[in-house]
Short mmCIF file of C-alpha atoms in Angstrom, two decimals:
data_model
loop_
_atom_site.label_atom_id
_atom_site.label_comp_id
_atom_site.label_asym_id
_atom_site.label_seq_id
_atom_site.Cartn_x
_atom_site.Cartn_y
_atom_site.Cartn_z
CA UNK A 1331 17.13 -9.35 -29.60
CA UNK A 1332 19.15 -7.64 -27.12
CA UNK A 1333 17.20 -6.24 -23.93
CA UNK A 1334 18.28 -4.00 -21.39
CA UNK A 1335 16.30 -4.17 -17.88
CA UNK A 1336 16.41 -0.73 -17.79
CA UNK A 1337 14.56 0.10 -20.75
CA UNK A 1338 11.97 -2.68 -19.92
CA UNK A 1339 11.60 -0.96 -16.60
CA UNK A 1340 11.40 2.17 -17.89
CA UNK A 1341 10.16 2.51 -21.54
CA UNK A 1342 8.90 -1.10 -22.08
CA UNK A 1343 9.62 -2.58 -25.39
CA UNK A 1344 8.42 -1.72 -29.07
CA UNK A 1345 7.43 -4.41 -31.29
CA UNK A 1346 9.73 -4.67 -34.34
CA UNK A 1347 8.19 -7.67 -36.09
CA UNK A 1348 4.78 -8.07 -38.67
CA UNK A 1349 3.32 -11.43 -37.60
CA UNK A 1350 0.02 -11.79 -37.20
CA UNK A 1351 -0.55 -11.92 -33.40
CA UNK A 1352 0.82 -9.07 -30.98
CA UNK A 1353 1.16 -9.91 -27.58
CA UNK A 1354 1.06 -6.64 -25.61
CA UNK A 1355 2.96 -7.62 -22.04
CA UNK A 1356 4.53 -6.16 -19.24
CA UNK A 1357 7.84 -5.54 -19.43
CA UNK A 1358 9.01 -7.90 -16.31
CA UNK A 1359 7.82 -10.71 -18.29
CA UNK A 1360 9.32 -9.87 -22.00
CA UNK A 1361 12.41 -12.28 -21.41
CA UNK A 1362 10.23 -14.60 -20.55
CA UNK A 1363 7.52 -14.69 -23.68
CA UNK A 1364 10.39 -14.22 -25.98
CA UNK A 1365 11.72 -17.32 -24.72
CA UNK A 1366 8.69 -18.85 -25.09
CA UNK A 1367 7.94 -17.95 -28.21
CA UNK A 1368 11.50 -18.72 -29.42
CA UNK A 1369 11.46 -22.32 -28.19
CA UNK A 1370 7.96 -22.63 -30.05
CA UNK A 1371 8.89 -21.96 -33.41
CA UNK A 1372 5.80 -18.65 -32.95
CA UNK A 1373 7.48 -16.73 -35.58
CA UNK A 1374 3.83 -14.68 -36.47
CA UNK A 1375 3.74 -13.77 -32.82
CA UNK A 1376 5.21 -10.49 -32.02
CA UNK A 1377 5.83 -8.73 -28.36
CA UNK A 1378 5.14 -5.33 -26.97
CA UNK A 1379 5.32 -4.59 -23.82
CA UNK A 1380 4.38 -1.62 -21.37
CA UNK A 1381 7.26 -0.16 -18.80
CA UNK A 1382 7.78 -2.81 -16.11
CA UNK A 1383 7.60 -0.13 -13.29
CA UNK A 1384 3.72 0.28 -13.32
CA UNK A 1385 4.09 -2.57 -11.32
CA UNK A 1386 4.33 0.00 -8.79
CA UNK A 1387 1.39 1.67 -9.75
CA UNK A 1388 -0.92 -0.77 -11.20
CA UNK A 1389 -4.18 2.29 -11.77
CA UNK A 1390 -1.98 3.33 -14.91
CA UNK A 1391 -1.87 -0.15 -16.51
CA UNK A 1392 -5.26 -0.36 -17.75
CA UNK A 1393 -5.32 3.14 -19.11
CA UNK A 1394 -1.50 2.61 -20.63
CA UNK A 1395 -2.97 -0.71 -22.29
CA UNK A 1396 -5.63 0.40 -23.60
CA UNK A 1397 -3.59 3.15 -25.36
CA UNK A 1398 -1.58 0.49 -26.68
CA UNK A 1399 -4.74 -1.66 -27.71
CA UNK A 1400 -5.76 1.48 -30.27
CA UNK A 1401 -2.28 1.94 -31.33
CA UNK A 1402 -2.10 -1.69 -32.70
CA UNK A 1403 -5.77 -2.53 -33.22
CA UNK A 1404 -5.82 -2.63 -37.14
CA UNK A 1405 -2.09 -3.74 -37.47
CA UNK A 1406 -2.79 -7.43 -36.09
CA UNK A 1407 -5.04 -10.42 -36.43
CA UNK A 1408 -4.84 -11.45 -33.31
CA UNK A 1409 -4.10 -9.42 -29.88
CA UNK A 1410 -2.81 -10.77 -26.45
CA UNK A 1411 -2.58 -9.27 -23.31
CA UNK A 1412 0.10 -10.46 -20.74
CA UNK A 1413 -1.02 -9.16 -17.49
CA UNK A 1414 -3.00 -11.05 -15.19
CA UNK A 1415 -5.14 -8.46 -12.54
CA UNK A 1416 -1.41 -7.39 -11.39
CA UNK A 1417 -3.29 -5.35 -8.29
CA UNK A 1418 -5.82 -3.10 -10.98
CA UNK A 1419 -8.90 -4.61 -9.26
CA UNK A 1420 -10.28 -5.66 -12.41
CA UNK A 1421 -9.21 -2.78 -14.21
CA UNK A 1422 -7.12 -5.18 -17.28
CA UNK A 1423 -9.76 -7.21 -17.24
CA UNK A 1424 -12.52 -4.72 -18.25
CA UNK A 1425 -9.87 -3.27 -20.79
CA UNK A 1426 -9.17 -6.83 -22.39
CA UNK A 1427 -13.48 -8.06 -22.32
CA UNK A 1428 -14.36 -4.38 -24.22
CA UNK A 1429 -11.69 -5.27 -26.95
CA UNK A 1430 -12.64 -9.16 -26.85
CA UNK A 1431 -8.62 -9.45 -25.92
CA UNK A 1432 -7.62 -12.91 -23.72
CA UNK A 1433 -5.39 -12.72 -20.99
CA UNK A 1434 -3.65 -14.30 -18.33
CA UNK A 1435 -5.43 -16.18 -15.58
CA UNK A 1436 -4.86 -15.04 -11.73
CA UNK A 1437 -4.15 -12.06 -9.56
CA UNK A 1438 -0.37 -11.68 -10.29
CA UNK A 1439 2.96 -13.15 -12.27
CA UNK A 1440 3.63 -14.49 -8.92
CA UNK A 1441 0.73 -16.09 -8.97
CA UNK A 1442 0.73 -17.99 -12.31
CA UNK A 1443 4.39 -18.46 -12.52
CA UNK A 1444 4.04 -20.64 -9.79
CA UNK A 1445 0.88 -21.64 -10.76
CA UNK A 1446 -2.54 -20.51 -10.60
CA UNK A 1447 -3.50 -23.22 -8.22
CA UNK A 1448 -0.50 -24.22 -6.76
CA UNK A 1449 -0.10 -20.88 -5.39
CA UNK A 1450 -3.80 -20.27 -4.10
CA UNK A 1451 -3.76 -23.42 -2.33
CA UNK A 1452 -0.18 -22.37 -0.43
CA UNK A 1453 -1.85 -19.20 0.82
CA UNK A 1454 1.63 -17.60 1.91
CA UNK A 1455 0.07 -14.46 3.60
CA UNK A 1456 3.02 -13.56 5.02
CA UNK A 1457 5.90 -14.24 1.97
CA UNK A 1458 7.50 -11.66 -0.20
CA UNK A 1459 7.94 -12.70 -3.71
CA UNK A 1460 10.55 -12.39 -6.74
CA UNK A 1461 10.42 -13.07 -9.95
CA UNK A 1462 13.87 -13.33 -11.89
CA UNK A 1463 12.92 -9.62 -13.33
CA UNK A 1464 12.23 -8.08 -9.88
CA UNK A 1465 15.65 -10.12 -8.46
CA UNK A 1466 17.89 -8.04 -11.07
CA UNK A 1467 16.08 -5.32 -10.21
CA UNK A 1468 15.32 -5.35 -7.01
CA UNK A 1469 16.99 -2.12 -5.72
CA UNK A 1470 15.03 -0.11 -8.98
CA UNK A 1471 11.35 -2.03 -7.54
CA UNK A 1472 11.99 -2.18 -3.95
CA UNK A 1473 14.44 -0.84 -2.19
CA UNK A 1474 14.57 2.73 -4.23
CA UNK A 1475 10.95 3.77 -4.40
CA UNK A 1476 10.42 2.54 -0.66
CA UNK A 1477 12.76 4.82 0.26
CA UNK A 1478 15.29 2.08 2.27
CA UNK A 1479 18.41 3.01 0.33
CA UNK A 1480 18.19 6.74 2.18
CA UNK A 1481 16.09 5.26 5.06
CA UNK A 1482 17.11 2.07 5.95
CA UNK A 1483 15.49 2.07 9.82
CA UNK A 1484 12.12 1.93 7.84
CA UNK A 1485 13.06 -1.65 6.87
CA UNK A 1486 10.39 -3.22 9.21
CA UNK A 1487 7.56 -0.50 8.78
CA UNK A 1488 7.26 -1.98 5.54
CA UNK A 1489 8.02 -5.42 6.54
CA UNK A 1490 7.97 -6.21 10.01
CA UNK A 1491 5.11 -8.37 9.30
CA UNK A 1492 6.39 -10.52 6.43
CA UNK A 1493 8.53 -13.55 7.07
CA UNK A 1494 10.10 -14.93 3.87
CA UNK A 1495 11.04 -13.88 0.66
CA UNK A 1496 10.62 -16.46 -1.68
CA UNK A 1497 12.39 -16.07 -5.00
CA UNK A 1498 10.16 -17.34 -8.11
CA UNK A 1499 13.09 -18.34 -10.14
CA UNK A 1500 12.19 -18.95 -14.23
CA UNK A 1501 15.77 -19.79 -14.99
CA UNK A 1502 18.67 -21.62 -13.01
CA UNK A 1503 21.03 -18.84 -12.46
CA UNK A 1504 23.26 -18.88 -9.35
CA UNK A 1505 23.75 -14.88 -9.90
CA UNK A 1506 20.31 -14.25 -9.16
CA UNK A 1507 19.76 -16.61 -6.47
CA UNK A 1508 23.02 -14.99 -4.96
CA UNK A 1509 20.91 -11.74 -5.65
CA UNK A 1510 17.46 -12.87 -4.23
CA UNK A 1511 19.17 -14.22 -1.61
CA UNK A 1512 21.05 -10.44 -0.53
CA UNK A 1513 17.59 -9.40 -1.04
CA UNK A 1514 15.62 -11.54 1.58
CA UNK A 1515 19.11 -10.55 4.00
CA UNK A 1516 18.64 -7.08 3.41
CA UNK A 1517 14.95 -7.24 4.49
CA UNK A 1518 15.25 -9.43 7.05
CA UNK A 1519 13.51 -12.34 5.98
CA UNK A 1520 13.96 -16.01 5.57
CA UNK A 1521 14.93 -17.02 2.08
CA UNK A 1522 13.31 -19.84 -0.58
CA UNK A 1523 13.96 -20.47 -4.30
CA UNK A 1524 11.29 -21.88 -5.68
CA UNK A 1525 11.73 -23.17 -9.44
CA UNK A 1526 8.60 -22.60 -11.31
CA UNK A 1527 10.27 -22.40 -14.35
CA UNK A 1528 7.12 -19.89 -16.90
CA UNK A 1529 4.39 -21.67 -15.03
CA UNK A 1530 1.03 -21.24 -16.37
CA UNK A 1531 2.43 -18.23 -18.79
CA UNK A 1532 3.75 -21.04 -21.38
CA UNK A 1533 0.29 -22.54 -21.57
CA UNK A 1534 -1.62 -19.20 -21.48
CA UNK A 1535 0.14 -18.32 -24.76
CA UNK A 1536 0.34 -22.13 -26.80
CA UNK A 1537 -3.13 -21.45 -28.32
CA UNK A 1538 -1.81 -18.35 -30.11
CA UNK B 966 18.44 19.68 7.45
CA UNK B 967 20.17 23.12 7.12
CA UNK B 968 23.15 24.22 9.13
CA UNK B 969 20.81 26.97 10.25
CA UNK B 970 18.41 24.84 11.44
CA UNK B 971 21.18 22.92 13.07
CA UNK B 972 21.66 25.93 15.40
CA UNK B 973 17.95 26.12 16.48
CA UNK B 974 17.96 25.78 20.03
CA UNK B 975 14.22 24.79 21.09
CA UNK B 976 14.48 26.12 24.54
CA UNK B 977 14.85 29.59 23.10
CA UNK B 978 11.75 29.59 20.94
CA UNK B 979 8.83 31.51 22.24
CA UNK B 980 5.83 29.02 22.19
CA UNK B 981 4.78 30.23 18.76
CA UNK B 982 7.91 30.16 17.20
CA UNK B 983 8.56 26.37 18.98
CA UNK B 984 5.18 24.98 17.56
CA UNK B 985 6.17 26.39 13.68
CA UNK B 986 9.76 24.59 14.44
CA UNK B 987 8.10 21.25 15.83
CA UNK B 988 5.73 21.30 12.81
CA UNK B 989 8.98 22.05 10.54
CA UNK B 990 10.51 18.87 12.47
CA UNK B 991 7.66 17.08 12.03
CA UNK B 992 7.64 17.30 8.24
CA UNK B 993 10.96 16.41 8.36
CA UNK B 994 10.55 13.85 10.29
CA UNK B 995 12.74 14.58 13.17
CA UNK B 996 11.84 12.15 16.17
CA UNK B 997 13.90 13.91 18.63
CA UNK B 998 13.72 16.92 18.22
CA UNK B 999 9.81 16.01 18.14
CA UNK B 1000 10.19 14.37 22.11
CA UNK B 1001 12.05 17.18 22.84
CA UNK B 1002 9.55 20.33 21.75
CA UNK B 1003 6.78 18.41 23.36
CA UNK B 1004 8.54 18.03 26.81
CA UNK B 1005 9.25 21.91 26.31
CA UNK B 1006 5.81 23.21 26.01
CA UNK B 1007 4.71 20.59 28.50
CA UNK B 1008 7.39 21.95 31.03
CA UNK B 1009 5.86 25.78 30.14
CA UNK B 1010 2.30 24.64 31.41
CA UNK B 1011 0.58 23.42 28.19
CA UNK B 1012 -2.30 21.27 28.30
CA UNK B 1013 -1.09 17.72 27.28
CA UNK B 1014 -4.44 17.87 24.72
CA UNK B 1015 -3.35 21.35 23.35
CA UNK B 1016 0.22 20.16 22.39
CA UNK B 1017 -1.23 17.23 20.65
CA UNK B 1018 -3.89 19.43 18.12
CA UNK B 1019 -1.87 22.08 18.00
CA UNK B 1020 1.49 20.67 17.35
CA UNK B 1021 1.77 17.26 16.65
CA UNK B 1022 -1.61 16.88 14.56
CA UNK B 1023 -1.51 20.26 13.18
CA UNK B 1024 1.62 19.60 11.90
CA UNK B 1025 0.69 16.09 10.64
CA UNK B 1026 -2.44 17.70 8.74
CA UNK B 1027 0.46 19.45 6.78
CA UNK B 1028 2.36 16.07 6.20
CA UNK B 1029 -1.34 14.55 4.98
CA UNK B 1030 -2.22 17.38 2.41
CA UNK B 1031 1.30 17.24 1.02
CA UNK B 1032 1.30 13.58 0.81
CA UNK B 1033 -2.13 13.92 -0.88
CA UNK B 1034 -1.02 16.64 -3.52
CA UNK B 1035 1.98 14.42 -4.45
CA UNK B 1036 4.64 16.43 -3.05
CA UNK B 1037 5.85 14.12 -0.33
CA UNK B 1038 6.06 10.57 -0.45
CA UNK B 1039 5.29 7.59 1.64
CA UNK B 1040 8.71 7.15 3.14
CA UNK B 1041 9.07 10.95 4.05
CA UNK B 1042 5.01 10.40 5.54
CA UNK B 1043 6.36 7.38 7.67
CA UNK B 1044 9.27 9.33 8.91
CA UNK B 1045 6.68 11.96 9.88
CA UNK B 1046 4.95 9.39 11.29
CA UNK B 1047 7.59 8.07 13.29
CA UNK B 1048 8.02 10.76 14.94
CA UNK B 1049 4.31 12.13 15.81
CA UNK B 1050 4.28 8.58 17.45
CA UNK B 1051 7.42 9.36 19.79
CA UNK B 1052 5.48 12.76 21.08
CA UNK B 1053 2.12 10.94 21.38
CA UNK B 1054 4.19 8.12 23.28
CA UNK B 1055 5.28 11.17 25.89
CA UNK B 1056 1.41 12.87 25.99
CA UNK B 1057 -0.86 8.99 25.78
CA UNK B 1058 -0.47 8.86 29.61
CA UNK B 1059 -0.96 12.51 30.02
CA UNK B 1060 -4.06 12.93 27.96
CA UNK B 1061 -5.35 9.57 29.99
CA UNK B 1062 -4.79 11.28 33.53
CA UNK B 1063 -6.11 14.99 32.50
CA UNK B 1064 -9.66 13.23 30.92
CA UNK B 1065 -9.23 15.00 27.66
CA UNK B 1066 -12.06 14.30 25.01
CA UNK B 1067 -12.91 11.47 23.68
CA UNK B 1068 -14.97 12.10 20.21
CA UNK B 1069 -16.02 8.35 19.75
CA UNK B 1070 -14.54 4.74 19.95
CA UNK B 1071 -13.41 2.75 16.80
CA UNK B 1072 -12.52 -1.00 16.14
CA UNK B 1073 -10.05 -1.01 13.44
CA UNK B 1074 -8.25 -3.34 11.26
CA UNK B 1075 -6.46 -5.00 8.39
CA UNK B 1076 -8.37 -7.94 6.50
CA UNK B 1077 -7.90 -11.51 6.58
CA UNK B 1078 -5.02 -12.25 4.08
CA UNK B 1079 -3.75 -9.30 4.14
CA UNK B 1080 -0.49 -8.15 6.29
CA UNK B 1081 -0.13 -4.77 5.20
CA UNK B 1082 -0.68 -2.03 8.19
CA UNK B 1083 0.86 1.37 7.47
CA UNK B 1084 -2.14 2.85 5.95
CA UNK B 1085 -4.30 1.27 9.05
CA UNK B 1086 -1.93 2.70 11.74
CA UNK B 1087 -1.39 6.04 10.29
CA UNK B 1088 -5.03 5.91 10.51
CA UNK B 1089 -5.25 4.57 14.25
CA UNK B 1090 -2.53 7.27 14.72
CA UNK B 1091 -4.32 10.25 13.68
CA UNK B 1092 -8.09 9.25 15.07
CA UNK B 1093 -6.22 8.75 18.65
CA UNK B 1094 -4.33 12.28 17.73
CA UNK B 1095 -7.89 13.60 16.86
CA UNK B 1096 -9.58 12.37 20.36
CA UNK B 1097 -10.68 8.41 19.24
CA UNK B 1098 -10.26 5.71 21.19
CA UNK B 1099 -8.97 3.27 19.04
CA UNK B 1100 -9.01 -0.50 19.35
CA UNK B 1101 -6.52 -1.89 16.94
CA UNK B 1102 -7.09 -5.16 16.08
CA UNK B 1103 -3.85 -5.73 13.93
CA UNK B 1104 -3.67 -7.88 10.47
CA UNK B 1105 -4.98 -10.68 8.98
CA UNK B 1106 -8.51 -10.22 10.62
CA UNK B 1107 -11.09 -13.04 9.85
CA UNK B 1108 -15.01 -11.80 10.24
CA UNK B 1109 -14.83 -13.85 13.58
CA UNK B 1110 -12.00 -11.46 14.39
CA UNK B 1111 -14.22 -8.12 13.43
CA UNK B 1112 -17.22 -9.45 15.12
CA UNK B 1113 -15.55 -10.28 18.97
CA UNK B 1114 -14.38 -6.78 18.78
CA UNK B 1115 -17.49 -5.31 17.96
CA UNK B 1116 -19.47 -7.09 20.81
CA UNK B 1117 -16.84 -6.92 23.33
CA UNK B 1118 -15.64 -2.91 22.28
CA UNK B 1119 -19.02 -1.70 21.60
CA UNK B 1120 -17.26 1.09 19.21
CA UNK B 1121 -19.12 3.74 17.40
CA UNK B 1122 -17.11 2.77 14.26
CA UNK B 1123 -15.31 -0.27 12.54
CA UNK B 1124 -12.63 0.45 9.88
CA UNK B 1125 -11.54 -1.66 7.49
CA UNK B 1126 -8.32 -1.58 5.76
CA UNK B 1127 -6.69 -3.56 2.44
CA UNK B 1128 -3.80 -2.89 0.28
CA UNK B 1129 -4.29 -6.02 -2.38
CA UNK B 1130 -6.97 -6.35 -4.75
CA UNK B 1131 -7.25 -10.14 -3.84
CA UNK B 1132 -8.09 -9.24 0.09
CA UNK B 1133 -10.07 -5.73 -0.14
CA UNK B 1134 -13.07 -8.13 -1.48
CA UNK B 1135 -13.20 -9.47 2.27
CA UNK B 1136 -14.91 -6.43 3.83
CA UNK B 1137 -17.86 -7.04 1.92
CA UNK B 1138 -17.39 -10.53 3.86
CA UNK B 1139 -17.95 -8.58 7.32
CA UNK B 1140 -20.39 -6.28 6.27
CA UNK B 1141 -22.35 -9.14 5.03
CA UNK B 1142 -22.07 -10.73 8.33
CA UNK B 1143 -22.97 -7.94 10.00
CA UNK B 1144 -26.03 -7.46 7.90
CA UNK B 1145 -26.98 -10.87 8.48
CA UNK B 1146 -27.38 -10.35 12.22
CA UNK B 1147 -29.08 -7.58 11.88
CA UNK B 1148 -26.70 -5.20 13.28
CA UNK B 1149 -25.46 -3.22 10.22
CA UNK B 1150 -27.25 0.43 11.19
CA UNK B 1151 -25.52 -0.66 14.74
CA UNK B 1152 -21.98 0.72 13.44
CA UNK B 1153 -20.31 3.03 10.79
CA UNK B 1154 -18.28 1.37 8.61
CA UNK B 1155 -15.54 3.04 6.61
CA UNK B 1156 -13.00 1.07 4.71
CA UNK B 1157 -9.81 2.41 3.61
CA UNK B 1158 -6.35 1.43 1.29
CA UNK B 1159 -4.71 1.84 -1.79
CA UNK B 1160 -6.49 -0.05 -4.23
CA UNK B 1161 -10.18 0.89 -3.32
CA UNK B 1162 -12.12 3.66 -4.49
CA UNK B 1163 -15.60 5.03 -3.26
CA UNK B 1164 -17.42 3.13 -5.77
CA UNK B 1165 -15.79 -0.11 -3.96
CA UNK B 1166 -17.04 1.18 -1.03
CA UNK B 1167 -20.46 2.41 -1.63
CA UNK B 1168 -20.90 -1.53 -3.74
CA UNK B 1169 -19.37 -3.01 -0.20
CA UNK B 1170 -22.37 -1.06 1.83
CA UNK B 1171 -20.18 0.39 3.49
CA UNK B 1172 -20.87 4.15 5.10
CA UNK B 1173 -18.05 5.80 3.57
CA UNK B 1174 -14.56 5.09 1.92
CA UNK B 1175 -11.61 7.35 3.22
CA UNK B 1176 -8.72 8.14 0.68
CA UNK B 1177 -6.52 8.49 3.65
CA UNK B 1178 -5.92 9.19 7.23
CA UNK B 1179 -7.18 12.85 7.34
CA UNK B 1180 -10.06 12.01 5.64
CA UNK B 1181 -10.87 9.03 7.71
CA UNK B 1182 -10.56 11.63 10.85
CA UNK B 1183 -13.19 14.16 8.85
CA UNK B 1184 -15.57 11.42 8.12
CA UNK B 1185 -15.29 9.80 11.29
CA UNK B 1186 -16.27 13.29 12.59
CA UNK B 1187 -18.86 13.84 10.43
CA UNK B 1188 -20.80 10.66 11.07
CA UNK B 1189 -19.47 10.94 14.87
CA UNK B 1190 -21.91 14.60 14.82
CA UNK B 1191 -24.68 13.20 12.59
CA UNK B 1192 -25.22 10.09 15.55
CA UNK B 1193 -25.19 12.70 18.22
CA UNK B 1194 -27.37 15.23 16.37
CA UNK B 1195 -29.90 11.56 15.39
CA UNK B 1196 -29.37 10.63 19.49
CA UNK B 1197 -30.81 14.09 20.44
CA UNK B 1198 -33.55 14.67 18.05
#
């Protein structure tokens, strides 16, 4: 399956497939569960996914989801939902326990990518994360909607008070640590690469 | 900006015409031509306390509703912002000297974990602009944090701010603290930031959630007249 970032972003992704089990996802995360899903041999497993860019406003996920939960319902066996809170305040949750729908575990992708407890016990208050999504498209996540790319002396209103970026990488890719790494420059912060390869997200969909 | 506009010269503005133009700058966010309309009407005689209210906050009021009603955005806000905060910089030591009024004092801000402070200082911005004393206490406050301030401020108000779902859960942390020493009815409490909603607020106990910085002004008001009107009855 070809996917375009832009798309995700945008549109999300459609589910072409009939299995038995839908996992309904957001779209930063699509390469990811296809990969997954692909290494597992989870041919009944098909992926939808919502537009990656309610990331940036996380009150229209649950309401978007729950859309999608009625539009798929009767279609499937089984239904999955790949958010984890994702800043909705327990919004996806409520969605997912009305429908008797699992999800992820944890506040965030950055969260259980690096690992649920891994991450609460490093407590990095003051780091800015990637994912290998938001690194490609950093400019359409960050720097665009903030405003920087017209209003650049803004740069440390927004993030005077951070002090690293740290890139979440899932894959090895020198391109995107080359791209993370612009990033962090361009906001004036430090700069990690963390490999957490898909984290908890690999064993939060095994059982399906 | 418009070439027209570009040929504005400030000095040449009555004073009505030159606080429409410094609220048109301020929407634009236009720091120096901001600095440079306040030292004009403060050369002409104004009262430090009547260029900020009718200028600089009036004109802010304008940035708040549009900001509210979707039709600017929080970069063009911040902009606007940035340069209500270079006039106030000229008038703070102005307003100090000529004893303009001071509606109450508040202790404000962000919670432990949490290192996001626009929404707090536009807040802390526009209570000082409205005739607060404001003690900002900065990011990443623990209850410990809250609590000092409190006893050594003596404010009429604490705010609270968040902007993540994993840290707004920490006001109830403070409140709870506050409740526990018996001191609750001692303060108003209103909590502000993205992700809350009044129903966060009311489940928090605290007095009031504020959807932004205006209304955190109005409410702060409100309760501000409700303690005097209690005080005198």
């Amino acid at each position: 399956m070809t996917l375009s970032d832009a798309t995700l972003t945008q549109d999300g992704l459609e589910t072409a497939g009939s299995g038995r089990v839908l996992i309904i996802g957001c779209g930063a995360l699509a390469r990811e569960i296809l990969a997954i899903t692909e290494a597992n041999g989870m041919d009944h497993v098909d992926l939808t996914c919502l537009p990656a860019i309610l990331h940036n406003r996380p009150d229209r996920i649950a309401p978007a989801l729950e859309a999608t939960i009625a539009k798929h319902r009767n279609q499937y066996e089984t239904l999955f939902v790949a958010y984890a809170d994702c800043g909705s305040g327990g919004a996806i949750a409520e969605v997912c326990a009305r429908h008797g729908i699992e999800m992820i575990a944890g506040p965030h992708c950055y969260s259980f990518f690096d690992g649920n407890e891994a991450f609460a016990a490093r407590d990095e208050v003051t780091s800015f994360f990637l994912t290998d999504f938001l690194a490609r498209q950093f400019d359409t996540f960050v720097t665009k909607p903030l405003g920087l790319d017209r209003h650049p002396e803004l740069r440390d209103v927004y993030f005077g008070n951070y002090e690293r970026l740290v890139y979440l990488a899932q894959t090895d890719d020198p391109a995107l640590d080359a791209k993370a790494q612009a990033a962090a420059a361009s906001l004036g912060l430090a700069y990690e690469r963390r490999k957490t390869g898909f984290g908890d997200l690999a064993a939060a969909l095994a059982p399906l | 900006m418009s070439d027209e506009e570009n040929d504005i010269v400030l000095s040449e503005l009555d004073d009505e015409e030159l606080v429409q133009q410094m609220m048109d700058d301020l929407y634009d966010g236009l720091k120096e031509e901001i600095e440079e309309g306040t030292n004009i009407l403060l050369e002409r005689g104004w009262q430090p306390y009547d260029v900020l209210t009718k200028a600089l906050v009036a004109g802010m009021t304008i940035v708040g509703h549009d900001f509210r009603d979707g039709i600017l955005f929080v970069p063009e806000v911040l902009l606007a912002a940035n340069a209500m905060k270079a006039g106030m910089f000229i008038l703070k030591p102005l307003l100090a000297e000529t004893g303009a009024p001071t509606i109450g004092r508040m202790v404000v801000g962000t919670v432990k974990g949490d290192i996001h402070d626009i929404g707090k200082n536009l807040v802390s911005m526009m209570m000082e602009g409205a005739g607060f004393e404001v003690v900002d206490l900065g990011i990443n406050c623990d209850v410990e944090k809250y609590i000092g301030a409190l006893d050594e401020e003596k404010p009429d108000i604490l705010g609270m701010s968040a902007l993540l779902t994993t840290t707004m859960p920490y006001m109830k942390v403070v409140i709870d603290e506050l409740v526990a020493q018996g001191r609750r009815d001692e303060f108003i409490v209103l909590v502000g930031g993205a992700p809350l909603n009044e129903e966060f607020g009311k489940a928090i106990g605290a007095d009031a959630y504020c959807r932004d910085a205006a209304v955190a002004v109005e409410t702060a008001k409100e309760f501000m007249a409700r303690k005097h009107n209690q005080a005198r009855a």
